[in-house]
JSON list of C-alpha atoms in Angstrom, two decimals:
[
{"chain": "A", "resi": 294, "resn": "LEU", "atom": "CA", "xyz": [52.95, 17.24, 31.24]},
{"chain": "A", "resi": 295, "resn": "ARG", "atom": "CA", "xyz": [52.10, 14.88, 33.44]},
{"chain": "A", "resi": 296, "resn": "ARG", "atom": "CA", "xyz": [51.52, 15.13, 37.41]},
{"chain": "A", "resi": 297, "resn": "ARG", "atom": "CA", "xyz": [53.65, 13.45, 39.05]},
{"chain": "A", "resi": 298, "resn": "ALA", "atom": "CA", "xyz": [52.79, 10.45, 41.01]},
{"chain": "A", "resi": 299, "resn": "ALA", "atom": "CA", "xyz": [51.22, 11.34, 44.58]},
{"chain": "A", "resi": 300, "resn": "GLY", "atom": "CA", "xyz": [53.29, 9.16, 46.47]},
{"chain": "A", "resi": 301, "resn": "GLY", "atom": "CA", "xyz": [56.98, 9.47, 44.68]},
{"chain": "A", "resi": 302, "resn": "PRO", "atom": "CA", "xyz": [59.58, 11.52, 45.34]},
{"chain": "A", "resi": 303, "resn": "SER", "atom": "CA", "xyz": [59.31, 15.31, 45.59]},
{"chain": "A", "resi": 304, "resn": "ALA", "atom": "CA", "xyz": [61.52, 17.40, 43.63]},
{"chain": "A", "resi": 305, "resn": "SER", "atom": "CA", "xyz": [64.22, 18.27, 46.67]},
{"chain": "A", "resi": 306, "resn": "GLN", "atom": "CA", "xyz": [64.19, 14.31, 47.16]},
{"chain": "A", "resi": 307, "resn": "ARG", "atom": "CA", "xyz": [65.16, 13.51, 43.98]},
{"chain": "A", "resi": 308, "resn": "GLY", "atom": "CA", "xyz": [68.21, 15.73, 44.66]},
{"chain": "A", "resi": 309, "resn": "GLY", "atom": "CA", "xyz": [67.52, 17.86, 41.87]},
{"chain": "A", "resi": 310, "resn": "GLY", "atom": "CA", "xyz": [66.35, 21.56, 41.03]},
{"chain": "A", "resi": 311, "resn": "ASP", "atom": "CA", "xyz": [66.48, 24.76, 42.56]},
{"chain": "A", "resi": 312, "resn": "GLY", "atom": "CA", "xyz": [62.95, 24.63, 43.36]},
{"chain": "A", "resi": 313, "resn": "GLY", "atom": "CA", "xyz": [61.99, 27.05, 40.84]},
{"chain": "A", "resi": 314, "resn": "ASP", "atom": "CA", "xyz": [61.27, 24.11, 38.01]},
{"chain": "A", "resi": 315, "resn": "ASP", "atom": "CA", "xyz": [57.91, 23.10, 36.89]},
{"chain": "A", "resi": 316, "resn": "GLU", "atom": "CA", "xyz": [58.64, 20.25, 39.08]},
{"chain": "A", "resi": 317, "resn": "SER", "atom": "CA", "xyz": [58.49, 22.06, 42.24]},
{"chain": "A", "resi": 318, "resn": "LYS", "atom": "CA", "xyz": [55.12, 22.70, 41.54]},
{"chain": "A", "resi": 319, "resn": "GLY", "atom": "CA", "xyz": [53.76, 19.19, 40.96]},
{"chain": "A", "resi": 320, "resn": "PHE", "atom": "CA", "xyz": [54.32, 18.16, 37.05]},
{"chain": "A", "resi": 321, "resn": "GLU", "atom": "CA", "xyz": [56.81, 16.69, 35.24]},
{"chain": "A", "resi": 322, "resn": "ALA", "atom": "CA", "xyz": [57.78, 16.82, 31.82]},
{"chain": "A", "resi": 323, "resn": "ALA", "atom": "CA", "xyz": [56.78, 14.59, 29.53]},
{"chain": "A", "resi": 324, "resn": "PRO", "atom": "CA", "xyz": [59.35, 12.26, 28.11]},
{"chain": "A", "resi": 325, "resn": "LYS", "atom": "CA", "xyz": [61.27, 13.19, 25.00]},
{"chain": "A", "resi": 326, "resn": "ARG", "atom": "CA", "xyz": [60.84, 11.07, 21.70]},
{"chain": "A", "resi": 327, "resn": "LYS", "atom": "CA", "xyz": [63.86, 9.94, 19.99]},
{"chain": "A", "resi": 328, "resn": "GLY", "atom": "CA", "xyz": [64.12, 10.14, 16.60]},
{"chain": "A", "resi": 329, "resn": "VAL", "atom": "CA", "xyz": [61.62, 10.68, 14.01]},
{"chain": "A", "resi": 330, "resn": "ALA", "atom": "CA", "xyz": [59.02, 10.05, 16.43]},
{"chain": "A", "resi": 331, "resn": "GLY", "atom": "CA", "xyz": [59.08, 13.23, 18.32]},
{"chain": "A", "resi": 332, "resn": "ILE", "atom": "CA", "xyz": [58.87, 15.49, 15.29]},
{"chain": "A", "resi": 333, "resn": "ILE", "atom": "CA", "xyz": [56.27, 13.57, 13.38]},
{"chain": "A", "resi": 334, "resn": "GLU", "atom": "CA", "xyz": [52.81, 12.95, 15.10]},
{"chain": "A", "resi": 335, "resn": "VAL", "atom": "CA", "xyz": [51.93, 9.52, 13.83]},
{"chain": "A", "resi": 336, "resn": "GLN", "atom": "CA", "xyz": [48.11, 8.26, 13.88]},
{"chain": "A", "resi": 337, "resn": "ASN", "atom": "CA", "xyz": [46.53, 5.26, 12.31]},
{"chain": "A", "resi": 338, "resn": "PRO", "atom": "CA", "xyz": [44.30, 5.73, 9.90]},
{"chain": "A", "resi": 339, "resn": "ASN", "atom": "CA", "xyz": [42.02, 3.04, 10.44]},
{"chain": "A", "resi": 340, "resn": "ALA", "atom": "CA", "xyz": [41.53, 3.37, 14.20]},
{"chain": "A", "resi": 341, "resn": "GLN", "atom": "CA", "xyz": [38.31, 4.99, 14.67]},
{"chain": "A", "resi": 342, "resn": "SER", "atom": "CA", "xyz": [37.69, 7.18, 17.69]},
{"chain": "A", "resi": 343, "resn": "VAL", "atom": "CA", "xyz": [34.97, 6.52, 19.85]},
{"chain": "A", "resi": 344, "resn": "GLY", "atom": "CA", "xyz": [32.33, 9.27, 19.94]},
{"chain": "A", "resi": 345, "resn": "PHE", "atom": "CA", "xyz": [29.28, 8.93, 22.05]},
{"chain": "A", "resi": 346, "resn": "THR", "atom": "CA", "xyz": [26.38, 10.85, 21.57]},
{"chain": "A", "resi": 347, "resn": "LYS", "atom": "CA", "xyz": [24.56, 12.02, 24.63]},
{"chain": "A", "resi": 348, "resn": "VAL", "atom": "CA", "xyz": [20.49, 11.42, 24.01]},
{"chain": "A", "resi": 349, "resn": "ALA", "atom": "CA", "xyz": [20.00, 15.73, 25.28]},
{"chain": "A", "resi": 350, "resn": "ASP", "atom": "CA", "xyz": [22.17, 16.43, 22.26]},
{"chain": "A", "resi": 351, "resn": "LEU", "atom": "CA", "xyz": [20.01, 14.67, 19.54]},
{"chain": "A", "resi": 352, "resn": "SER", "atom": "CA", "xyz": [17.31, 16.45, 18.35]},
{"chain": "A", "resi": 353, "resn": "ALA", "atom": "CA", "xyz": [14.40, 15.60, 16.08]},
{"chain": "A", "resi": 354, "resn": "ASP", "atom": "CA", "xyz": [15.58, 18.73, 14.09]},
{"chain": "A", "resi": 355, "resn": "THR", "atom": "CA", "xyz": [18.65, 16.99, 12.41]},
{"chain": "A", "resi": 356, "resn": "GLU", "atom": "CA", "xyz": [17.99, 16.06, 8.75]},
{"chain": "A", "resi": 357, "resn": "VAL", "atom": "CA", "xyz": [18.34, 11.63, 8.32]},
{"chain": "A", "resi": 358, "resn": "VAL", "atom": "CA", "xyz": [21.36, 11.47, 5.80]},
{"chain": "A", "resi": 359, "resn": "LEU", "atom": "CA", "xyz": [20.75, 7.86, 3.88]},
{"chain": "A", "resi": 360, "resn": "THR", "atom": "CA", "xyz": [22.71, 6.22, 1.69]},
{"chain": "A", "resi": 361, "resn": "ARG", "atom": "CA", "xyz": [21.96, 5.66, -2.17]},
{"chain": "A", "resi": 362, "resn": "ARG", "atom": "CA", "xyz": [21.07, 2.04, -1.65]},
{"chain": "A", "resi": 363, "resn": "GLU", "atom": "CA", "xyz": [18.70, 2.85, 1.17]},
{"chain": "A", "resi": 364, "resn": "ARG", "atom": "CA", "xyz": [17.48, 5.77, -0.65]},
{"chain": "A", "resi": 365, "resn": "GLU", "atom": "CA", "xyz": [16.65, 3.50, -3.95]},
{"chain": "A", "resi": 366, "resn": "GLU", "atom": "CA", "xyz": [15.46, 0.77, -1.38]},
{"chain": "A", "resi": 367, "resn": "LEU", "atom": "CA", "xyz": [13.12, 3.22, 0.30]},
{"chain": "A", "resi": 368, "resn": "GLU", "atom": "CA", "xyz": [11.47, 4.47, -3.18]},
{"chain": "A", "resi": 369, "resn": "ALA", "atom": "CA", "xyz": [11.28, 0.83, -5.08]},
{"chain": "A", "resi": 370, "resn": "GLN", "atom": "CA", "xyz": [9.09, 0.33, -1.45]},
{"chain": "A", "resi": 371, "resn": "ASP", "atom": "CA", "xyz": [6.93, 3.74, -1.61]},
{"chain": "A", "resi": 372, "resn": "SER", "atom": "CA", "xyz": [6.56, 2.92, -5.72]},
{"chain": "A", "resi": 373, "resn": "ALA", "atom": "CA", "xyz": [5.33, -1.11, -4.90]},
{"chain": "A", "resi": 374, "resn": "ARG", "atom": "CA", "xyz": [2.84, 0.20, -2.25]},
{"chain": "A", "resi": 375, "resn": "LYS", "atom": "CA", "xyz": [1.80, 2.93, -5.04]},
{"chain": "A", "resi": 376, "resn": "ALA", "atom": "CA", "xyz": [1.26, 0.67, -7.76]},
{"chain": "A", "resi": 377, "resn": "LEU", "atom": "CA", "xyz": [-0.55, -2.09, -5.18]},
{"chain": "A", "resi": 378, "resn": "ILE", "atom": "CA", "xyz": [-3.08, 1.03, -4.74]},
{"chain": "A", "resi": 379, "resn": "ALA", "atom": "CA", "xyz": [-3.70, 1.80, -8.02]},
{"chain": "A", "resi": 380, "resn": "ALA", "atom": "CA", "xyz": [-4.47, -2.17, -8.56]},
{"chain": "A", "resi": 381, "resn": "THR", "atom": "CA", "xyz": [-6.49, -2.08, -6.51]},
{"chain": "A", "resi": 382, "resn": "SER", "atom": "CA", "xyz": [-8.27, 1.26, -6.76]},
{"chain": "A", "resi": 383, "resn": "VAL", "atom": "CA", "xyz": [-12.07, 0.97, -8.30]},
{"chain": "A", "resi": 384, "resn": "ASP", "atom": "CA", "xyz": [-11.32, 3.30, -10.97]},
{"chain": "A", "resi": 385, "resn": "THR", "atom": "CA", "xyz": [-9.11, 1.14, -12.94]},
{"chain": "A", "resi": 386, "resn": "GLU", "atom": "CA", "xyz": [-10.22, -1.25, -15.33]},
{"chain": "A", "resi": 387, "resn": "GLU", "atom": "CA", "xyz": [-6.93, -3.50, -13.81]},
{"chain": "A", "resi": 388, "resn": "GLY", "atom": "CA", "xyz": [-8.10, -2.94, -10.36]},
{"chain": "A", "resi": 389, "resn": "ARG", "atom": "CA", "xyz": [-11.71, -4.15, -11.47]},
{"chain": "A", "resi": 390, "resn": "ARG", "atom": "CA", "xyz": [-9.82, -7.16, -12.89]},
{"chain": "A", "resi": 391, "resn": "GLU", "atom": "CA", "xyz": [-7.63, -8.03, -10.02]},
{"chain": "A", "resi": 392, "resn": "ARG", "atom": "CA", "xyz": [-10.62, -7.78, -7.78]},
{"chain": "A", "resi": 393, "resn": "ALA", "atom": "CA", "xyz": [-12.78, -10.26, -9.72]},
{"chain": "A", "resi": 394, "resn": "ARG", "atom": "CA", "xyz": [-9.97, -12.41, -9.83]},
{"chain": "A", "resi": 395, "resn": "LEU", "atom": "CA", "xyz": [-9.35, -12.62, -6.31]},
{"chain": "A", "resi": 396, "resn": "ALA", "atom": "CA", "xyz": [-13.31, -12.95, -5.67]},
{"chain": "A", "resi": 397, "resn": "GLU", "atom": "CA", "xyz": [-12.73, -16.48, -7.91]},
{"chain": "A", "resi": 398, "resn": "ILE", "atom": "CA", "xyz": [-9.81, -17.43, -5.93]},
{"chain": "A", "resi": 399, "resn": "ARG", "atom": "CA", "xyz": [-12.03, -16.57, -2.76]},
{"chain": "A", "resi": 400, "resn": "ALA", "atom": "CA", "xyz": [-14.87, -18.99, -4.13]},
{"chain": "A", "resi": 401, "resn": "ALA", "atom": "CA", "xyz": [-12.92, -21.75, -5.39]},
{"chain": "A", "resi": 402, "resn": "ARG", "atom": "CA", "xyz": [-11.09, -21.73, -1.78]},
{"chain": "A", "resi": 403, "resn": "ALA", "atom": "CA", "xyz": [-14.48, -21.89, -0.16]},
{"chain": "A", "resi": 404, "resn": "GLU", "atom": "CA", "xyz": [-15.78, -24.54, -2.46]},
{"chain": "A", "resi": 405, "resn": "ALA", "atom": "CA", "xyz": [-13.09, -27.12, -1.72]},
{"chain": "A", "resi": 406, "resn": "GLU", "atom": "CA", "xyz": [-13.29, -26.12, 1.90]},
{"chain": "A", "resi": 407, "resn": "GLU", "atom": "CA", "xyz": [-16.80, -27.62, 1.85]},
{"chain": "A", "resi": 408, "resn": "ARG", "atom": "CA", "xyz": [-15.92, -30.47, -0.44]},
{"chain": "A", "resi": 409, "resn": "ARG", "atom": "CA", "xyz": [-13.18, -31.18, 2.24]},
{"chain": "A", "resi": 410, "resn": "GLN", "atom": "CA", "xyz": [-15.81, -30.93, 4.93]},
{"chain": "A", "resi": 411, "resn": "GLU", "atom": "CA", "xyz": [-18.10, -33.49, 3.59]},
{"chain": "A", "resi": 412, "resn": "GLU", "atom": "CA", "xyz": [-15.60, -35.71, 2.62]},
{"chain": "A", "resi": 413, "resn": "ALA", "atom": "CA", "xyz": [-14.08, -35.82, 6.35]},
{"chain": "A", "resi": 414, "resn": "LYS", "atom": "CA", "xyz": [-18.03, -36.11, 7.27]},
{"chain": "A", "resi": 415, "resn": "ALA", "atom": "CA", "xyz": [-18.59, -39.38, 4.82]},
{"chain": "A", "resi": 416, "resn": "LYS", "atom": "CA", "xyz": [-15.04, -40.92, 6.00]},
{"chain": "A", "resi": 417, "resn": "ALA", "atom": "CA", "xyz": [-16.52, -40.32, 9.64]},
{"chain": "A", "resi": 418, "resn": "GLU", "atom": "CA", "xyz": [-19.85, -42.07, 8.98]},
{"chain": "A", "resi": 419, "resn": "ARG", "atom": "CA", "xyz": [-18.18, -44.83, 6.92]},
{"chain": "A", "resi": 420, "resn": "ALA", "atom": "CA", "xyz": [-16.18, -45.61, 9.76]},
{"chain": "A", "resi": 421, "resn": "ALA", "atom": "CA", "xyz": [-19.09, -45.47, 12.41]},
{"chain": "A", "resi": 422, "resn": "ALA", "atom": "CA", "xyz": [-21.05, -48.21, 10.17]},
{"chain": "A", "resi": 423, "resn": "ALA", "atom": "CA", "xyz": [-17.74, -50.53, 9.78]},
{"chain": "A", "resi": 424, "resn": "LYS", "atom": "CA", "xyz": [-17.59, -50.35, 13.55]},
{"chain": "A", "resi": 425, "resn": "ALA", "atom": "CA", "xyz": [-21.33, -51.06, 14.00]},
{"chain": "A", "resi": 426, "resn": "ARG", "atom": "CA", "xyz": [-21.07, -53.70, 11.19]},
{"chain": "A", "resi": 427, "resn": "ALA", "atom": "CA", "xyz": [-18.03, -55.33, 12.95]},
{"chain": "A", "resi": 428, "resn": "GLU", "atom": "CA", "xyz": [-20.11, -54.65, 16.61]},
{"chain": "A", "resi": 429, "resn": "GLU", "atom": "CA", "xyz": [-22.98, -56.82, 15.03]},
{"chain": "A", "resi": 430, "resn": "LEU", "atom": "CA", "xyz": [-20.87, -59.66, 13.57]},
{"chain": "A", "resi": 431, "resn": "ALA", "atom": "CA", "xyz": [-19.23, -59.91, 17.44]},
{"chain": "A", "resi": 432, "resn": "ALA", "atom": "CA", "xyz": [-22.09, -60.05, 18.87]},
{"chain": "A", "resi": 433, "resn": "LYS", "atom": "CA", "xyz": [-23.78, -63.00, 16.08]},
{"chain": "A", "resi": 434, "resn": "ALA", "atom": "CA", "xyz": [-20.76, -65.07, 16.58]},
{"chain": "A", "resi": 435, "resn": "ALA", "atom": "CA", "xyz": [-20.98, -65.05, 20.34]},
{"chain": "A", "resi": 436, "resn": "LYS", "atom": "CA", "xyz": [-24.61, -65.69, 19.89]},
{"chain": "A", "resi": 437, "resn": "LYS", "atom": "CA", "xyz": [-24.37, -68.61, 17.75]},
{"chain": "A", "resi": 438, "resn": "GLY", "atom": "CA", "xyz": [-21.56, -69.84, 20.32]},
{"chain": "A", "resi": 439, "resn": "GLY", "atom": "CA", "xyz": [-19.15, -70.63, 17.77]},
{"chain": "A", "resi": 440, "resn": "LYS", "atom": "CA", "xyz": [-18.12, -74.08, 16.19]},
{"chain": "A", "resi": 441, "resn": "LYS", "atom": "CA", "xyz": [-18.43, -77.28, 18.00]},
{"chain": "A", "resi": 442, "resn": "LYS", "atom": "CA", "xyz": [-15.08, -78.91, 19.23]},
{"chain": "A", "resi": 443, "resn": "GLY", "atom": "CA", "xyz": [-14.84, -82.90, 19.31]},
{"chain": "A", "resi": 444, "resn": "LYS", "atom": "CA", "xyz": [-13.13, -85.40, 17.26]},
{"chain": "A", "resi": 445, "resn": "LYS", "atom": "CA", "xyz": [-13.37, -84.73, 13.27]},
{"chain": "A", "resi": 446, "resn": "LYS", "atom": "CA", "xyz": [-14.29, -87.38, 11.60]},
{"chain": "A", "resi": 447, "resn": "LYS", "atom": "CA", "xyz": [-12.80, -89.47, 8.79]},
{"chain": "A", "resi": 448, "resn": "LYS", "atom": "CA", "xyz": [-14.39, -89.73, 5.65]}
]
C-alpha cells in the first residue's frame, strides 16, 4: 500500500467511498497488475542487490574465505619464501654454495667498478694533457708570429 500524495485530493473530494475505507486513513491500494504479472513474482537473476556494510558490523573475528586461486597463490609465495630461507641457511651445503657464488659476484662487481674508475681517471688525465699541449702550441704559434705575409716569389 502506498500513502496518498499530501497535496492530492482526499477520498471525499474524489467523490468516492463511505469514509470507512483505507482511503480515508490516507492510504491507497497498490495498483492491480494485469495478467500473469499479478500472479508471478519476476526478478532479474542477473541483478545484484547493493548491500552496504557498516564499519560497526565488521569485526576482526570474521573468517576470511579465499578462493582456490588466491589460496594457491598464497601457498606458492609461502613455499618460495621457505625455499629462499632454506637456500641461504648456514646449515645446508646448498646455502654455503649460494653464499660463495654471491660473494664471487660481489667481488667481480667491485673489481669492475674499480676498473671503470681508473679508466675514467686516465681518460680525464689524457684530456687534460691534450688541452695543455693545445694551449702550449697556441702560445708558441702566437709568440712566433706566424708566417710573413707578402708576395710570393716566382721560381
